[in-house]
JSON list of C-alpha atoms in Angstrom, two decimals:
[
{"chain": "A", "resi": 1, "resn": "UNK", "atom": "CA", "xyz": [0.00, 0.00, 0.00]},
{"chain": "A", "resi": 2, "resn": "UNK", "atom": "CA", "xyz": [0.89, 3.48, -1.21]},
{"chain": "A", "resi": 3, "resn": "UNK", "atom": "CA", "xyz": [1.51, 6.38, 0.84]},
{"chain": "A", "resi": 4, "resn": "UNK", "atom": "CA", "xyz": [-1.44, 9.30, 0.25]},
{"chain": "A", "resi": 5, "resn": "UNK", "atom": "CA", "xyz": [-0.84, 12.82, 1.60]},
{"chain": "A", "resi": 6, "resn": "UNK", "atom": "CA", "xyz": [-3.51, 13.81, 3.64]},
{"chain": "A", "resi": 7, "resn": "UNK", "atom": "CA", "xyz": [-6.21, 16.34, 2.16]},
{"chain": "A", "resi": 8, "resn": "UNK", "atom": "CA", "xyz": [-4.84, 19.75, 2.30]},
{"chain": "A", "resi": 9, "resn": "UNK", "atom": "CA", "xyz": [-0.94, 18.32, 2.29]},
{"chain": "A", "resi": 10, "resn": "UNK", "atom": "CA", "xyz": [1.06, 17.93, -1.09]},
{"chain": "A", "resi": 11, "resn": "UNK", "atom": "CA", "xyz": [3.93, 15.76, -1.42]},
{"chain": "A", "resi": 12, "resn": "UNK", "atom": "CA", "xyz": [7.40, 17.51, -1.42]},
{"chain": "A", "resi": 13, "resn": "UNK", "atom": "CA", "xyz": [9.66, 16.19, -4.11]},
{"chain": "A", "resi": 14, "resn": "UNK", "atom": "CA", "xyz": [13.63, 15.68, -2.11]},
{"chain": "A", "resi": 15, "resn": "UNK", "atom": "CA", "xyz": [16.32, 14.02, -1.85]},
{"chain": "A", "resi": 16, "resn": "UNK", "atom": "CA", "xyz": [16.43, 11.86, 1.14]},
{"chain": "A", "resi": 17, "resn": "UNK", "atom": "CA", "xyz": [19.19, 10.49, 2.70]},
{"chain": "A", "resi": 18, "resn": "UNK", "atom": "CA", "xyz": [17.19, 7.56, 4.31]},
{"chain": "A", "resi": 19, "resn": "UNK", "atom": "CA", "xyz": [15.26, 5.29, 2.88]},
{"chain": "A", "resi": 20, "resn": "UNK", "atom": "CA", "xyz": [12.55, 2.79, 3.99]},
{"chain": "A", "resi": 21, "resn": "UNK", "atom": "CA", "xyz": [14.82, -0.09, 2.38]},
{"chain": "A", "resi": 22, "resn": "UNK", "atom": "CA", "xyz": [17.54, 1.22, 5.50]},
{"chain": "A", "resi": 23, "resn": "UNK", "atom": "CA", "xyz": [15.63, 0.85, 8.76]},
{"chain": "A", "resi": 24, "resn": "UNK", "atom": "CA", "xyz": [16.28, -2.68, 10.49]},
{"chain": "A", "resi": 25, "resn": "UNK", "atom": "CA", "xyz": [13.62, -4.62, 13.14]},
{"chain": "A", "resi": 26, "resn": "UNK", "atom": "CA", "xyz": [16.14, -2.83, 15.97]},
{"chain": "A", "resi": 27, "resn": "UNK", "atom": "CA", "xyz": [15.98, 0.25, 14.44]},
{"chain": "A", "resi": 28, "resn": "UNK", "atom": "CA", "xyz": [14.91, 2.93, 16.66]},
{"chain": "A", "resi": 29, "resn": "UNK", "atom": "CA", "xyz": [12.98, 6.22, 15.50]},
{"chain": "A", "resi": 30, "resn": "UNK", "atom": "CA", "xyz": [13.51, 9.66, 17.69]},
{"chain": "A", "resi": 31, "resn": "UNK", "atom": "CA", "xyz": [11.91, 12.99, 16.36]},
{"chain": "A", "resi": 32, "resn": "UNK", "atom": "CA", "xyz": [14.92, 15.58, 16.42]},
{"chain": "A", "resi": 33, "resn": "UNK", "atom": "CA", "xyz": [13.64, 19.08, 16.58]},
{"chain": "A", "resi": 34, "resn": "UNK", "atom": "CA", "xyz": [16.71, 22.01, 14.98]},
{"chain": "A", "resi": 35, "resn": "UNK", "atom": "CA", "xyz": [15.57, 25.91, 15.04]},
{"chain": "A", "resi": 36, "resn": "UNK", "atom": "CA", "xyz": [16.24, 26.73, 11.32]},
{"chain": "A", "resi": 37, "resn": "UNK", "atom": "CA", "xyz": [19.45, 28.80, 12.07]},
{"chain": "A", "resi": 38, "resn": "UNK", "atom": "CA", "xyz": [21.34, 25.82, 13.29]},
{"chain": "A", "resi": 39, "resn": "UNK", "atom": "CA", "xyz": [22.94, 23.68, 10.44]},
{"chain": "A", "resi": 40, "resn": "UNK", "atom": "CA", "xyz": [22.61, 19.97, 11.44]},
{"chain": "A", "resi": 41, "resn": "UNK", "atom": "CA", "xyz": [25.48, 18.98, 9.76]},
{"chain": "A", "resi": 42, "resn": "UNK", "atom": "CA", "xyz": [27.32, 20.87, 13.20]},
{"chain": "A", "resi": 43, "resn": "UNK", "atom": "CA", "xyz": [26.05, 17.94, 15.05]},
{"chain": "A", "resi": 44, "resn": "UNK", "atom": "CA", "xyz": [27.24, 14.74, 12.41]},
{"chain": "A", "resi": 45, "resn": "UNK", "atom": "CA", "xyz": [28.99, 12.16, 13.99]},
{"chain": "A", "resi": 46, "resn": "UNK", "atom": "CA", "xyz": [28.03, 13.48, 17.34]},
{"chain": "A", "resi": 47, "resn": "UNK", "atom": "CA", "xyz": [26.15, 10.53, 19.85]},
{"chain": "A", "resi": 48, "resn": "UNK", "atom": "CA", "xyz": [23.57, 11.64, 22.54]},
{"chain": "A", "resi": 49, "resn": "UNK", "atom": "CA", "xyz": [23.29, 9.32, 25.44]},
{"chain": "A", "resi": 50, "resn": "UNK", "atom": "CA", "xyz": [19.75, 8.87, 25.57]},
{"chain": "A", "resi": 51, "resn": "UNK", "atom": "CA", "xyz": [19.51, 7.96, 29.48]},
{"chain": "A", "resi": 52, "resn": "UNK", "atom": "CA", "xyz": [20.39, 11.62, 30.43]},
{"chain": "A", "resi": 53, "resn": "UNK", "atom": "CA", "xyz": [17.37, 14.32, 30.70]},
{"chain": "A", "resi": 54, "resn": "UNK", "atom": "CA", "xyz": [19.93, 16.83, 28.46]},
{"chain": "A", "resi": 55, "resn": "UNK", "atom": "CA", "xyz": [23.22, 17.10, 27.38]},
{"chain": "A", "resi": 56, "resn": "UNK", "atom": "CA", "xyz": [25.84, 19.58, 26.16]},
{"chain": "A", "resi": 57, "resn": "UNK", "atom": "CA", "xyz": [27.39, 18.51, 23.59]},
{"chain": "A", "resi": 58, "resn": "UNK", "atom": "CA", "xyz": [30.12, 20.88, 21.08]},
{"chain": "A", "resi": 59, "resn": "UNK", "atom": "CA", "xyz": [29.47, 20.89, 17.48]},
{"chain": "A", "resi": 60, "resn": "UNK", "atom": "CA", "xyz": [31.30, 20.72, 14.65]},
{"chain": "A", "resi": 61, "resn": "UNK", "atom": "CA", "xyz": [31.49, 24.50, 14.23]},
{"chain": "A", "resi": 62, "resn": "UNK", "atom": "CA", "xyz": [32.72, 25.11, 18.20]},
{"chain": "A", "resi": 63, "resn": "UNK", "atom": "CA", "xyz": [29.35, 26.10, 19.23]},
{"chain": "A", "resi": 64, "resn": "UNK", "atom": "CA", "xyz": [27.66, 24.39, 22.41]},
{"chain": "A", "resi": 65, "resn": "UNK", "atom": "CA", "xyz": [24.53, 22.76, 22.17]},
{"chain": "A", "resi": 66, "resn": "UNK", "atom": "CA", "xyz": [22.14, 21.70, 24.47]},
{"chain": "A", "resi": 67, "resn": "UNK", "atom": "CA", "xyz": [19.91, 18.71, 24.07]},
{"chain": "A", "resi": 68, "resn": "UNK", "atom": "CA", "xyz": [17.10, 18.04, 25.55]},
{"chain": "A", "resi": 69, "resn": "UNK", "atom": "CA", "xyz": [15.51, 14.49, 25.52]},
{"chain": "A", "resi": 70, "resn": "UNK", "atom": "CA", "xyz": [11.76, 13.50, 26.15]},
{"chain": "A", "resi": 71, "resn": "UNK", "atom": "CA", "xyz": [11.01, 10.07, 26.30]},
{"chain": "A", "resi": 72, "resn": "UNK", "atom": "CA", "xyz": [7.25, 9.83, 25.65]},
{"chain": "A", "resi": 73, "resn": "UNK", "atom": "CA", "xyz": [6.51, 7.04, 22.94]},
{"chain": "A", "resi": 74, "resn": "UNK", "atom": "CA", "xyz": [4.48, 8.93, 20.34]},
{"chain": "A", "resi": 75, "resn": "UNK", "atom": "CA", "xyz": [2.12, 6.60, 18.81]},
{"chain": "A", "resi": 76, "resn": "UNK", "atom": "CA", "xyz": [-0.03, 9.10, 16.27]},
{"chain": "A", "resi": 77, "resn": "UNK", "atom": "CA", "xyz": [3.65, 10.23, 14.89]},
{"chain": "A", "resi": 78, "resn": "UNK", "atom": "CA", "xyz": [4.44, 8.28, 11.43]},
{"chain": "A", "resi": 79, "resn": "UNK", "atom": "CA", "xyz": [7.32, 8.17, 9.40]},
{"chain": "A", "resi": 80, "resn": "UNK", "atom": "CA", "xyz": [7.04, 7.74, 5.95]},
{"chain": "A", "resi": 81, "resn": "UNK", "atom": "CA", "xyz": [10.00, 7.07, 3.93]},
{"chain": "A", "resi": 82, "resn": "UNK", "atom": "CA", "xyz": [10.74, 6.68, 0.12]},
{"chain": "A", "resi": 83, "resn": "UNK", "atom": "CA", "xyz": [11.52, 3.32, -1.08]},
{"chain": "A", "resi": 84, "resn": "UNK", "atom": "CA", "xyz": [15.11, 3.30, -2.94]},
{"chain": "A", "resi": 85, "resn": "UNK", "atom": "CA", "xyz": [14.15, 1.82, -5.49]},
{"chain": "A", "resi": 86, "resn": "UNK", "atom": "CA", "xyz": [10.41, 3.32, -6.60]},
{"chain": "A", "resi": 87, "resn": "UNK", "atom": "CA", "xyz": [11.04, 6.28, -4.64]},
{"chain": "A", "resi": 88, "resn": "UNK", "atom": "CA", "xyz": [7.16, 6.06, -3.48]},
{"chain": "A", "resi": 89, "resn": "UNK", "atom": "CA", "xyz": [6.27, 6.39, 0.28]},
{"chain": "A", "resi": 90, "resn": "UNK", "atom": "CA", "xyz": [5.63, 3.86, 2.77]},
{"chain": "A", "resi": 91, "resn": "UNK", "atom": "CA", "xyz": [4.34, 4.36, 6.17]},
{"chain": "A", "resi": 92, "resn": "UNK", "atom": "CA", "xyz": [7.09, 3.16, 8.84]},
{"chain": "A", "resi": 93, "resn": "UNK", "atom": "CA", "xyz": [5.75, 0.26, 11.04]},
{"chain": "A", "resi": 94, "resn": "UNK", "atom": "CA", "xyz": [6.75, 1.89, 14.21]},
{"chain": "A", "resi": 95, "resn": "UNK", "atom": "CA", "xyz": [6.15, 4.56, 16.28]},
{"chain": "A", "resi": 96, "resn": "UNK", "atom": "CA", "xyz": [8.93, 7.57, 17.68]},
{"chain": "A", "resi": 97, "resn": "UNK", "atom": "CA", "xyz": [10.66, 6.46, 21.22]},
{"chain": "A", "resi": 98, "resn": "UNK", "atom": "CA", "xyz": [10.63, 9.93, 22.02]},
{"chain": "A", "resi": 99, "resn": "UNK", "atom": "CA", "xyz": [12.22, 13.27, 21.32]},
{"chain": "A", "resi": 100, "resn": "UNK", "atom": "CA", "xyz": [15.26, 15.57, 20.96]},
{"chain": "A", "resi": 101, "resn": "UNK", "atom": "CA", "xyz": [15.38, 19.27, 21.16]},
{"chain": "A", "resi": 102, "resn": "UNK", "atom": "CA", "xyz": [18.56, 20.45, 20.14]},
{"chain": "A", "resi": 103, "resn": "UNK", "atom": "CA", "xyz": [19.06, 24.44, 20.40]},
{"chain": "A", "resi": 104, "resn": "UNK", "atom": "CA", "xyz": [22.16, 26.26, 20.99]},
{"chain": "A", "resi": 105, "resn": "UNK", "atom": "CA", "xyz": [23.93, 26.93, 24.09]},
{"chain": "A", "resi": 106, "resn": "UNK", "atom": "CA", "xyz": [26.38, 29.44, 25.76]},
{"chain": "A", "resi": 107, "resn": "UNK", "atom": "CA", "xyz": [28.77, 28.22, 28.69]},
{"chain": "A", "resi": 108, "resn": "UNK", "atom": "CA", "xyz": [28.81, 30.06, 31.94]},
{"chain": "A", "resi": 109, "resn": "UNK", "atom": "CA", "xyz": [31.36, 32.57, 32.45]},
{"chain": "A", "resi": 110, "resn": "UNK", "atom": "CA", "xyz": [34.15, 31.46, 34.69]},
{"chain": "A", "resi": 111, "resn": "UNK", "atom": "CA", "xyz": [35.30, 34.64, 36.72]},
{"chain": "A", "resi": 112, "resn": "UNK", "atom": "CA", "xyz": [38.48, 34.06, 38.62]},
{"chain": "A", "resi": 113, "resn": "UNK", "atom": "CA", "xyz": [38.27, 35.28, 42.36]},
{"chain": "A", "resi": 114, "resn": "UNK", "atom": "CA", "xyz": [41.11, 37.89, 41.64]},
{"chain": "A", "resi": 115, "resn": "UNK", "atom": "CA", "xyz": [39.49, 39.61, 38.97]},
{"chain": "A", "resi": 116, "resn": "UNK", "atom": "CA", "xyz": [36.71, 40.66, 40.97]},
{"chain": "A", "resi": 117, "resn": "UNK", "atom": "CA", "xyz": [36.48, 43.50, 43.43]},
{"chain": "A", "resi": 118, "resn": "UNK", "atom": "CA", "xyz": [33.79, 45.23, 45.61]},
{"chain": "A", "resi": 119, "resn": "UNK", "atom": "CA", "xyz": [33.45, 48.82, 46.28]},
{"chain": "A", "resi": 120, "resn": "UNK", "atom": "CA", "xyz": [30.67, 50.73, 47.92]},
{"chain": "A", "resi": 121, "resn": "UNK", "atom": "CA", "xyz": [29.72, 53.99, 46.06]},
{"chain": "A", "resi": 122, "resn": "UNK", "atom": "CA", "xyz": [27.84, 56.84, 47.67]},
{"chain": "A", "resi": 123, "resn": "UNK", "atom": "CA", "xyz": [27.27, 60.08, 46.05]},
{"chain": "A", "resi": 124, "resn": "UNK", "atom": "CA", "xyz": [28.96, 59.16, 43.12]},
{"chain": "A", "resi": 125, "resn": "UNK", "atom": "CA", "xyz": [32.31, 58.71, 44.90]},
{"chain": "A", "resi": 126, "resn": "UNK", "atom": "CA", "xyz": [33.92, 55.00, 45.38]},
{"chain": "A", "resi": 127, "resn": "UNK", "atom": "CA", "xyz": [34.92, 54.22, 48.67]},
{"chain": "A", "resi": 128, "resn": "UNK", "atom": "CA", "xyz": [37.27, 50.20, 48.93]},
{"chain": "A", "resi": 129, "resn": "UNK", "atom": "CA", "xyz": [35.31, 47.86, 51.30]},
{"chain": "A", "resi": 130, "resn": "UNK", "atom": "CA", "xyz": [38.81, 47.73, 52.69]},
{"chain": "A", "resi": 131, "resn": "UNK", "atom": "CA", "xyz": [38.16, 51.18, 54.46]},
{"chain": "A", "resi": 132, "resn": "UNK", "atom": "CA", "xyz": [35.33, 48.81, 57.24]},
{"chain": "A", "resi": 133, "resn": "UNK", "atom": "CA", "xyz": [32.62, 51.66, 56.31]},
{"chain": "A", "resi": 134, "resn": "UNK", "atom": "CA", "xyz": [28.91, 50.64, 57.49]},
{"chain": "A", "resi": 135, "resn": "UNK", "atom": "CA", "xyz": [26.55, 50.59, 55.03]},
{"chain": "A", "resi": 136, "resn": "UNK", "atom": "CA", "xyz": [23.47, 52.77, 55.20]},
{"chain": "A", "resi": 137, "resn": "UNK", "atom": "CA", "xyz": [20.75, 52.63, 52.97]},
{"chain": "A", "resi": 138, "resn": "UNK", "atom": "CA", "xyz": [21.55, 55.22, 50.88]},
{"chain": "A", "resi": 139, "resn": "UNK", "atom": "CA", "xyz": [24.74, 53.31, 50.21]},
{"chain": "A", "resi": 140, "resn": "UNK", "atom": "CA", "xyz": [24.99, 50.90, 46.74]},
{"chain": "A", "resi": 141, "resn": "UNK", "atom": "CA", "xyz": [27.17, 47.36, 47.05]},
{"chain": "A", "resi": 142, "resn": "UNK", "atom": "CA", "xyz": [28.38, 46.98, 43.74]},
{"chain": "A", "resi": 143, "resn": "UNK", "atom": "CA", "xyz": [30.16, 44.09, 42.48]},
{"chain": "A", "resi": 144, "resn": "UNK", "atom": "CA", "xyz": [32.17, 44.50, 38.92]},
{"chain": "A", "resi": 145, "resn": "UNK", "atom": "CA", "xyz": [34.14, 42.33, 37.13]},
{"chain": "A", "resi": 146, "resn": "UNK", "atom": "CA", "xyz": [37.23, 43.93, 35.46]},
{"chain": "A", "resi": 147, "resn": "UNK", "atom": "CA", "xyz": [37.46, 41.43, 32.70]},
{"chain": "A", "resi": 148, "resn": "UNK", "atom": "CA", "xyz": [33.87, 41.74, 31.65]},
{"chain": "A", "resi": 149, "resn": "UNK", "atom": "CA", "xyz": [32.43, 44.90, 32.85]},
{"chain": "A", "resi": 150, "resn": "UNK", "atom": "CA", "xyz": [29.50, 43.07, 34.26]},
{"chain": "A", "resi": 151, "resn": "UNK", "atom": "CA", "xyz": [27.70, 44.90, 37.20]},
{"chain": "A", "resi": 152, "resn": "UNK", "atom": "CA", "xyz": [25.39, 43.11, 39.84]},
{"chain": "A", "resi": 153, "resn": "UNK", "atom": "CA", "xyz": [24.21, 45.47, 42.15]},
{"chain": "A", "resi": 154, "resn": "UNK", "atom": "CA", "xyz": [23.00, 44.99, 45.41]},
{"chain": "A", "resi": 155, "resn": "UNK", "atom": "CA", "xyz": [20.36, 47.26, 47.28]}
]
C-alpha cells in the first residue's frame, strides 16, 4: 500500500538520505527538533546518550549545544519514507521512542576570584570595602568584574 498525503498536504519532491529499504527490526525512531538557524550537519557524527534528561554537547562549528531528551513514545507520529528503489512512500511500522530538542547553548562565564572586586559607592564617589565603612541605605554594594564589565548590584 501506497503512501497518500492527507487532504490539504502535497507531497514535497527531495532528496532523502534515508530510505525505507535502510531501517532494520532494531531500528529505533527519535523525532529531532533544529531551530532553522542551526545547520545539522554541526552535530554529524556526534552521539547523545539517551539515558540523560539533556546534554551539552560541542558541534562541529565550536558552538555548544544543548539537548534536551523526552522520552514519551508517540504513537499518532508516522514516518514515511521513500523506497530506494520506486522512490514512493511507505508508512514506517513503528512509532517515535521519544524526542530531541537540540538548540544552541552558551557556557557560563568562569570569573576568577582575583578579577573581581567590591566597592561601595555613595554620592557618586567609590569608597574600597577595605576602608570597614557601614553601610546605610543610601549606600549601593556593587560588584564588577574587570574582565567583563558586568555589574550586579545589590540594594
Amino acid at each position: 500500500m501506497a503512501y497518500e498525503c492527507p487532504k490539504g498536504y502535497f507531497k514535497e519532491d527531495i532528496q532523502s538520505q534515508l530510505y525505507f529499504d535502510d531501517l532494520h527490526e532494531d531500528s529505533e525512531l527519535w523525532l529531532i527538533r533544529v531551530p532553522n538557524d542551526i545547520n545539522p550537519t554541526d552535530l554529524e557524527n556526534h552521539q547523545i546518550t539517551l539515558n540523560n534528561e539533556s546534554e551539552i554537547l560541542q558541534g562541529n562549528d565550536g558552538k555548544y549545544y544543548k539537548c534536551d531528551i523526552d522520552k514519551c513514545y508517540m504513537q499518532n507520529l508516522r514516518l514515511v519514507l521513500p523506497d530506494k528503489e520506486t522512490k514512493q512512500l511507505k508508512e514506517v511500522n513503528k512509532s517515535f521512542k521519544g524526542s530531541i530538542q537540540i538548540t544552541e547553548y552558551e557556557l557560563p562565564i568562569k570569573i576568577a576570584e582575583d578579577d573581581i572586586k567590591m566597592e561601595l559607592e555613595e554620592d557618586g564617589a567609590n569608597q574600597n570595602l577595605d576602608n570597614n565603612i557601614q553601610s546605610e541605605p543610601s549606600v549601593k554594594t556593587v560588584l564588577r568584574s574587570t574582565r567583563r564589565s558586568q555589574l550586579m548590584q545589590i540594594f
